[in-house]
Short mmCIF file of C-alpha atoms in Angstrom, two decimals:
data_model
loop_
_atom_site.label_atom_id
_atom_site.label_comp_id
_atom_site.label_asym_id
_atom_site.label_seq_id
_atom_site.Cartn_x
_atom_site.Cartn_y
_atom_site.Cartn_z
CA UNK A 1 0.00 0.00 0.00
CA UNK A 2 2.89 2.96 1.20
CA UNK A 3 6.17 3.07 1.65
CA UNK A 4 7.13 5.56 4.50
CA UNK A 5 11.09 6.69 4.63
CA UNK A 6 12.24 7.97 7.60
CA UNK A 7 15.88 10.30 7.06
CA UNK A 8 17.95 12.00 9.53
CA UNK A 9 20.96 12.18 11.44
CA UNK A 10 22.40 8.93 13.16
CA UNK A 11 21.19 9.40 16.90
CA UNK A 12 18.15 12.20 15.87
CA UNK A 13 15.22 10.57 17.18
CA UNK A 14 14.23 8.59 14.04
CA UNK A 15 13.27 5.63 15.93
CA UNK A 16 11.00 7.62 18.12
CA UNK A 17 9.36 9.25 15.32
CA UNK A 18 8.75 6.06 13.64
CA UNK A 19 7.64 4.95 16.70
CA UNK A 20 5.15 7.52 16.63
CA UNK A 21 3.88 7.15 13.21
CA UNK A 22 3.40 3.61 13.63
CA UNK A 23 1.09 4.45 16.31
CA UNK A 24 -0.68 7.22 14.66
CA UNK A 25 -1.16 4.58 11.62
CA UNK A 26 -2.76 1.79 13.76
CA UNK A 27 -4.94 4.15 15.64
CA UNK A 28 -6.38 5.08 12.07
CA UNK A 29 -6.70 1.67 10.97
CA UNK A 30 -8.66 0.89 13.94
CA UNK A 31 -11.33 3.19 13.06
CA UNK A 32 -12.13 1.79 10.51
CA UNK A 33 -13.19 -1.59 9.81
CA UNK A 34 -12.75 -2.05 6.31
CA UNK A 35 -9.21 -0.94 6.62
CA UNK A 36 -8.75 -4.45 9.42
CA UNK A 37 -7.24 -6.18 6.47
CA UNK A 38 -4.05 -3.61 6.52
CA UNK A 39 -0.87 -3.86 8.61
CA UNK A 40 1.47 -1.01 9.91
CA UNK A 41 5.14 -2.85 9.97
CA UNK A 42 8.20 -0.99 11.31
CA UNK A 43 11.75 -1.99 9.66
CA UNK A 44 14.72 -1.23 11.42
CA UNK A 45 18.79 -1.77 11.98
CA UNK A 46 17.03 -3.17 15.20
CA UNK A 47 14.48 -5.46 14.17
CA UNK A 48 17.34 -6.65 11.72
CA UNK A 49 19.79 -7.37 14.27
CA UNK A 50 22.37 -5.16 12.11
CA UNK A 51 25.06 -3.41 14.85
CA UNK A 52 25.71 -0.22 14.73
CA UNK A 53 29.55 -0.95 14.42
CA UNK A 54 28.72 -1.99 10.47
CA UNK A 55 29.00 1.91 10.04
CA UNK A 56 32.31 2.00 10.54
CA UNK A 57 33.61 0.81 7.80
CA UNK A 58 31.98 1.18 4.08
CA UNK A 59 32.71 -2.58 3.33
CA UNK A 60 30.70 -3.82 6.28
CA UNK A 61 28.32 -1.08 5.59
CA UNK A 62 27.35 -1.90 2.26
CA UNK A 63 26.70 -5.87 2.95
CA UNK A 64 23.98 -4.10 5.73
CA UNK A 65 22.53 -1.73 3.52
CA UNK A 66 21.70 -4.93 1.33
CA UNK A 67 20.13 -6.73 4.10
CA UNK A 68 17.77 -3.82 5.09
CA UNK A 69 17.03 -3.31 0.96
CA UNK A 70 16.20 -7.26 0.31
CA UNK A 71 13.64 -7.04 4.10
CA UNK A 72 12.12 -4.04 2.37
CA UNK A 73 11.66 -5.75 -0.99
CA UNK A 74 9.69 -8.75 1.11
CA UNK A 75 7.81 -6.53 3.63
CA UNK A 76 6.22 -4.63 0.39
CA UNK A 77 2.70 -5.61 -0.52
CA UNK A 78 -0.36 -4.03 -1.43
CA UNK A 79 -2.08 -4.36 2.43
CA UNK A 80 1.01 -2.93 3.72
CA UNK A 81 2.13 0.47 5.59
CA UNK A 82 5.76 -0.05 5.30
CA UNK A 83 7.87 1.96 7.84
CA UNK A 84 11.62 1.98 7.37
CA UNK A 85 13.80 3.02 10.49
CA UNK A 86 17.63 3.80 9.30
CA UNK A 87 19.72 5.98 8.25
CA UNK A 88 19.13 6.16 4.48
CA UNK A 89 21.18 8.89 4.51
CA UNK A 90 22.37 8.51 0.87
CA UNK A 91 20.40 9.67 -1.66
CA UNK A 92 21.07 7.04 -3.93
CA UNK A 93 20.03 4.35 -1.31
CA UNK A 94 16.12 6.25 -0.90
CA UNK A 95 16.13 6.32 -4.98
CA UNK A 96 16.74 2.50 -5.33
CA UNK A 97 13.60 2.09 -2.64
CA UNK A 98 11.40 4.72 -3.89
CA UNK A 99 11.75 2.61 -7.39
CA UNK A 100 11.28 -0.83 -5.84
CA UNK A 101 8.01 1.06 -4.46
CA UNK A 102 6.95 2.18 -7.71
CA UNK A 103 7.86 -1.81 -8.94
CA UNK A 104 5.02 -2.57 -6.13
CA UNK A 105 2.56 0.56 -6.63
CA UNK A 106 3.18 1.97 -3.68
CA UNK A 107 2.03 5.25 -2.46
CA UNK A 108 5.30 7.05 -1.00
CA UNK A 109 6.42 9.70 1.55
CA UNK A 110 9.64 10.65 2.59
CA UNK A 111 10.13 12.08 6.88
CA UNK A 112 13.00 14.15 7.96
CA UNK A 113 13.62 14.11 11.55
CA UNK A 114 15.77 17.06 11.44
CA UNK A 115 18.25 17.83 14.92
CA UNK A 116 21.18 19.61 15.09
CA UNK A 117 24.62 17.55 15.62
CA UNK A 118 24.88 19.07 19.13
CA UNK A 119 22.02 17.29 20.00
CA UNK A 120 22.76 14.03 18.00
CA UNK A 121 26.23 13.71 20.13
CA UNK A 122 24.70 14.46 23.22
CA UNK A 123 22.19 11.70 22.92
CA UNK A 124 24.06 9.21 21.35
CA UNK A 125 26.15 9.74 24.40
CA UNK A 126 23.34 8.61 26.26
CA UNK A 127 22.88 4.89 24.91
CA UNK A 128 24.10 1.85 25.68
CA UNK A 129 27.74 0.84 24.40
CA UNK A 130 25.41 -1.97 21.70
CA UNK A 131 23.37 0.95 20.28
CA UNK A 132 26.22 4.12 20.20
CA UNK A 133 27.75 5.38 17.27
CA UNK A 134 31.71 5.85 17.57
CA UNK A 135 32.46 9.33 17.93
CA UNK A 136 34.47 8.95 15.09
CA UNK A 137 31.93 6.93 13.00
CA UNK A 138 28.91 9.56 14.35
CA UNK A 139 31.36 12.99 12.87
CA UNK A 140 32.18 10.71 9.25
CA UNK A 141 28.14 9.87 8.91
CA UNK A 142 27.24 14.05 9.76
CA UNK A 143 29.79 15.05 6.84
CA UNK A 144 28.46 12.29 4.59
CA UNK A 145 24.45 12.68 5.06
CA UNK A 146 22.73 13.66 1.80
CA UNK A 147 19.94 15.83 3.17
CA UNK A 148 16.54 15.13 1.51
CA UNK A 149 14.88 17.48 -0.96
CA UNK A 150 11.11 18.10 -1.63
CA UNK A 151 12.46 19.51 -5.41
CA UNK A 152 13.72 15.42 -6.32
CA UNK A 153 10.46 12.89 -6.84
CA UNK A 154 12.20 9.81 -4.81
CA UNK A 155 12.74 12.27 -1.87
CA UNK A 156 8.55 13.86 -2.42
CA UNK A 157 6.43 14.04 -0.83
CA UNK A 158 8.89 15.03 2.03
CA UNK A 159 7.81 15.57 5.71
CA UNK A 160 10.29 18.26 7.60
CA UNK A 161 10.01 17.05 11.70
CA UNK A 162 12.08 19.39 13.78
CA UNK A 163 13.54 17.31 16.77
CA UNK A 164 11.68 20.70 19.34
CA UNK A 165 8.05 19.13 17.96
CA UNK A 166 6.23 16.79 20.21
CA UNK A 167 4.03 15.55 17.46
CA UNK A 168 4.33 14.28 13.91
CA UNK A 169 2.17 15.46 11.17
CA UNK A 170 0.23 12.05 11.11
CA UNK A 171 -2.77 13.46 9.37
CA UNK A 172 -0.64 14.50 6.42
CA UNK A 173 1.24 11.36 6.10
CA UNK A 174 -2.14 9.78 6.73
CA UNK A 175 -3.42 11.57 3.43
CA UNK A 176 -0.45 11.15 1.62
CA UNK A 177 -0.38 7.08 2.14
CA UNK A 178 -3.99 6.64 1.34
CA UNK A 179 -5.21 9.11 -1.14
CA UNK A 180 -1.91 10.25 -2.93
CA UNK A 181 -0.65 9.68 -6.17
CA UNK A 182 0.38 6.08 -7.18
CA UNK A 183 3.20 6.59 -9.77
CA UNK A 184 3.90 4.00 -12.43
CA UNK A 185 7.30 2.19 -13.08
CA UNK A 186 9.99 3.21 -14.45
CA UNK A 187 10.57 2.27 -18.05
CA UNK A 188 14.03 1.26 -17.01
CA UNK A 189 13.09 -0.81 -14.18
CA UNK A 190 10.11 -2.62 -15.22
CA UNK A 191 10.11 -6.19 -16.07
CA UNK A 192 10.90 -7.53 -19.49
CA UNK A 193 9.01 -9.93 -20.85
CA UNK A 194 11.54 -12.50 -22.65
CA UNK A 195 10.64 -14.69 -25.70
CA UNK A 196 10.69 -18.91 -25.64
CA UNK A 197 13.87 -20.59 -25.85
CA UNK A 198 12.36 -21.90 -29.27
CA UNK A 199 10.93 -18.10 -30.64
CA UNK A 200 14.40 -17.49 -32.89
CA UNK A 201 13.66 -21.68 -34.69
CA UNK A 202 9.87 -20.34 -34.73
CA UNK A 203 10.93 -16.98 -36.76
CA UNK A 204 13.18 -18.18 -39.18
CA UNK A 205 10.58 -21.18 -39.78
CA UNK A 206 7.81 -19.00 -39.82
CA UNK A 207 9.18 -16.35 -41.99
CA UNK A 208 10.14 -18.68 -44.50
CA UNK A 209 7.03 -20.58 -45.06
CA UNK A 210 5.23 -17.69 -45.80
CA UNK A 211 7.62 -16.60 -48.62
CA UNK A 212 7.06 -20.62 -49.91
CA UNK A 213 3.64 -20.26 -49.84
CA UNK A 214 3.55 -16.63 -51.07
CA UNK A 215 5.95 -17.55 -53.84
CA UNK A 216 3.74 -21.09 -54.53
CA UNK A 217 0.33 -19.23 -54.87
CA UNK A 218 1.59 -16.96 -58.06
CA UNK A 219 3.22 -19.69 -59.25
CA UNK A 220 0.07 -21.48 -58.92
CA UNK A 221 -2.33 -18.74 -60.28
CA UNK A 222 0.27 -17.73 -63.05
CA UNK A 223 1.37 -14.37 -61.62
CA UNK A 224 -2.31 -13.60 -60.05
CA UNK A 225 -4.01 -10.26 -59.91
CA UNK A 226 -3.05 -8.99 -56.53
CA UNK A 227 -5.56 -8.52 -53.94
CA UNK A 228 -6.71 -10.69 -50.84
CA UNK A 229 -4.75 -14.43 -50.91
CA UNK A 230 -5.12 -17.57 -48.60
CA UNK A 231 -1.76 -18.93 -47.69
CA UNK A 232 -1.88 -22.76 -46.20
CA UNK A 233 1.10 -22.65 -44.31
CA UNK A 234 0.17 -25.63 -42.34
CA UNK A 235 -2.43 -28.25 -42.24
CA UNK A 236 -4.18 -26.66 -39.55
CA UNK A 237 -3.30 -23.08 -40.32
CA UNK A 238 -3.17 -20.57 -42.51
CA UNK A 239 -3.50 -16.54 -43.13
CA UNK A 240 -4.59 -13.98 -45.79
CA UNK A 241 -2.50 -11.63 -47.21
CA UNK A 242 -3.38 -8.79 -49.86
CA UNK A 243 -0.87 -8.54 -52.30
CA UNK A 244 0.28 -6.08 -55.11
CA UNK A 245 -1.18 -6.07 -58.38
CA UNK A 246 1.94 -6.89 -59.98
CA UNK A 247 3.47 -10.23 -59.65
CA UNK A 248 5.75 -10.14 -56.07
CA UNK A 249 9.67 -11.25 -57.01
CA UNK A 250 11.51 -13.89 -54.41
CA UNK A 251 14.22 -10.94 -53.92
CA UNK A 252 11.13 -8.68 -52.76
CA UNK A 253 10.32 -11.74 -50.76
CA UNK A 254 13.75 -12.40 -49.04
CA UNK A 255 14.66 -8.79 -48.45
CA UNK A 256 11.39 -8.04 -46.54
CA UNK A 257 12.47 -11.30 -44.52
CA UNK A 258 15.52 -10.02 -44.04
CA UNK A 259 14.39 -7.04 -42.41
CA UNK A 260 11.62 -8.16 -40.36
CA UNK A 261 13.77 -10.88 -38.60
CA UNK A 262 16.29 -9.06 -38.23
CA UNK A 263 14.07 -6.26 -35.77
CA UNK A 264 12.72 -9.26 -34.12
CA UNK A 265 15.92 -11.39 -33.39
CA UNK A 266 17.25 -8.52 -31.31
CA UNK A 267 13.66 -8.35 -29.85
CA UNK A 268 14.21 -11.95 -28.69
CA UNK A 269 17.42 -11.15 -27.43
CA UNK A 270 17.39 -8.24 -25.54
CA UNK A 271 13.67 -8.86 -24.24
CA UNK A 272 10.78 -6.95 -25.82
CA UNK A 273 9.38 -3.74 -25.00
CA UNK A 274 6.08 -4.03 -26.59
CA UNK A 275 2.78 -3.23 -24.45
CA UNK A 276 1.09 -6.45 -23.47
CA UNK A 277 2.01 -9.93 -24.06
CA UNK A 278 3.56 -10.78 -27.64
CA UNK A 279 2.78 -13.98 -29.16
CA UNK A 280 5.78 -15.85 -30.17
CA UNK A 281 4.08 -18.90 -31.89
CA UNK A 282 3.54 -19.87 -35.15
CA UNK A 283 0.61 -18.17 -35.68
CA UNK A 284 1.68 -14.90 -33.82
CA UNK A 285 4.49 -14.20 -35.90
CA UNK A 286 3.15 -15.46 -39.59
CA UNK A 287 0.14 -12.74 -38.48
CA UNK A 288 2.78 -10.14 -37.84
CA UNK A 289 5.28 -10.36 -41.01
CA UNK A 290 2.22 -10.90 -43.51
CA UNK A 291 1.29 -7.39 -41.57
CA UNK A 292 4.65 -6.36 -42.47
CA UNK A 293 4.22 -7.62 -46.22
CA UNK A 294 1.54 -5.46 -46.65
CA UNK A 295 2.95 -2.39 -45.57
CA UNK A 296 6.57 -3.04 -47.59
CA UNK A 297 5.56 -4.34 -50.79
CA UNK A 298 5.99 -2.16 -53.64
CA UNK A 299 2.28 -1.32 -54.96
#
């Protein structure tokens, strides 16, 4: 259903905030009783089990950042209020989930817990040696946080929450997850539908016994008249074709052939990009280059 990012400053209060939306978010759900059959889940380092040490160094960090991406990827669904509690503080990071949300059709929303680094260091001071940043690792993450920005779509809609508010702006968010805009894939990250291991065997076969039988009819009617033609290319099926007045040479033939499997072989291999599913049988692709025929043949 939503996808809810929480961004901030390591020791800012994130996990109190979330805390607090996911409370905000069940309350609302319990209103209603035809929302019963949606969940609120929180994902966190903590519900992970990923230390805070892993921050220290970028080759731990990035192993961590993997775990938290592939828990997101199976905590997404369309009856789900997806809450994720960590640091996301690259930019890159929230684009890769904002697109795995759009994969899912998921409404999004970005939160900022915003808190000055004073405040960070004094209460990461505060916790427990298992859930403290390094000083050292807490001053690298400050100078490396990409802030988020309301003017970049993965980052929109963005919710600013100054560390001095007691309370979130749960009615917004509420709006935003329910009613808001659900944006479509991404061309570039939407599935590809492949072609059967047998589609290139089917295309050249294909191809070439419509040329035979193409080539057999005028042979058959003496050069014909043009106009509508039934070509048996099999004993259980065949296709019409309207051809030129004039007779059609086997050059004409092969060239055409030529052309149209050549567009479809890298079609095969490279996946195709054609809206809704493309029929790579026998009968799918003789429809397609008599199509093609039509439209190439010298009048």
């Amino acid at each position: 259903m939503a996808l809810i990012t929480l961004s901030g400053y390591p020791a800012s209060g994130k996990s109190s905030r979330a805390l607090q939306i996911k409370r905000y978010l069940q309350e609302k759900l319990a209103q209603d009783p035809l929302l019963s059959h949606l969940s609120v889940v929180l994902l966190s380092d903590h519900s992970l089990s990923i230390p805070r040490d892993v921050y220290n160094d970028g080759r731990s960090e990035k192993p961590a950042r993997a775990a938290l991406f592939a828990a997101l990827q199976r905590q997404m669904g369309a009856n789900t209020i997806l809450i994720v509690d960590a640091l996301n503080y690259i930019k890159g990071f929230r684009y890769q989930m904002y697109c795995a949300a759009r994969e899912h059709k998921l409404r999004v929303c970005t939160v900022y817990v915003v808190t000055q680094e004073d405040q960070c260091r004094e209460w990461n001071n505060t916790r427990s040696k298992e859930n403290k940043y390094s000083d050292s690792t807490l001053e690298n993450l400050f100078l490396r946080y990409e802030e988020p920005s309301s003017m970049v779509r993965w980052d929109s809609p963005l919710f600013t929450v100054p560390w001095t508010d007691q309370e979130i702006p749960g009615a917004q968010i509420w709006e935003t997850i329910t009613v808001g805009t659900i944006k479509p894939p991404n061309t570039g990250t939407r599935a590809v539908a492949k072609a059967p291991t047998d589609a290139l065997l089917t295309l050249e076969k294909t191809t070439l016994s419509v040329v035979s039988a193409i080539m057999a009819e005028q042979a058959q009617s003496q050069g014909g008249s043009g106009g509508p033609t039934a070509l048996f290319l099999s004993a259980s099926f065949k296709t019409q074709i309207i051809l030129p007045l004039h007779p059609v040479t086997l050059s004409e033939l092969q060239r055409c052939k030529r052309q149209f499997v050549a567009v479809h072989k890298k079609a095969i291999t490279l996946g195709t990009v054609e809206k809704g599913q493309v029929d790579w049988d026998e009968e799918g692709v003789a429809e397609r280059f008599v199509t093609y025929l039509e439209e190439n043949l010298k009048t």
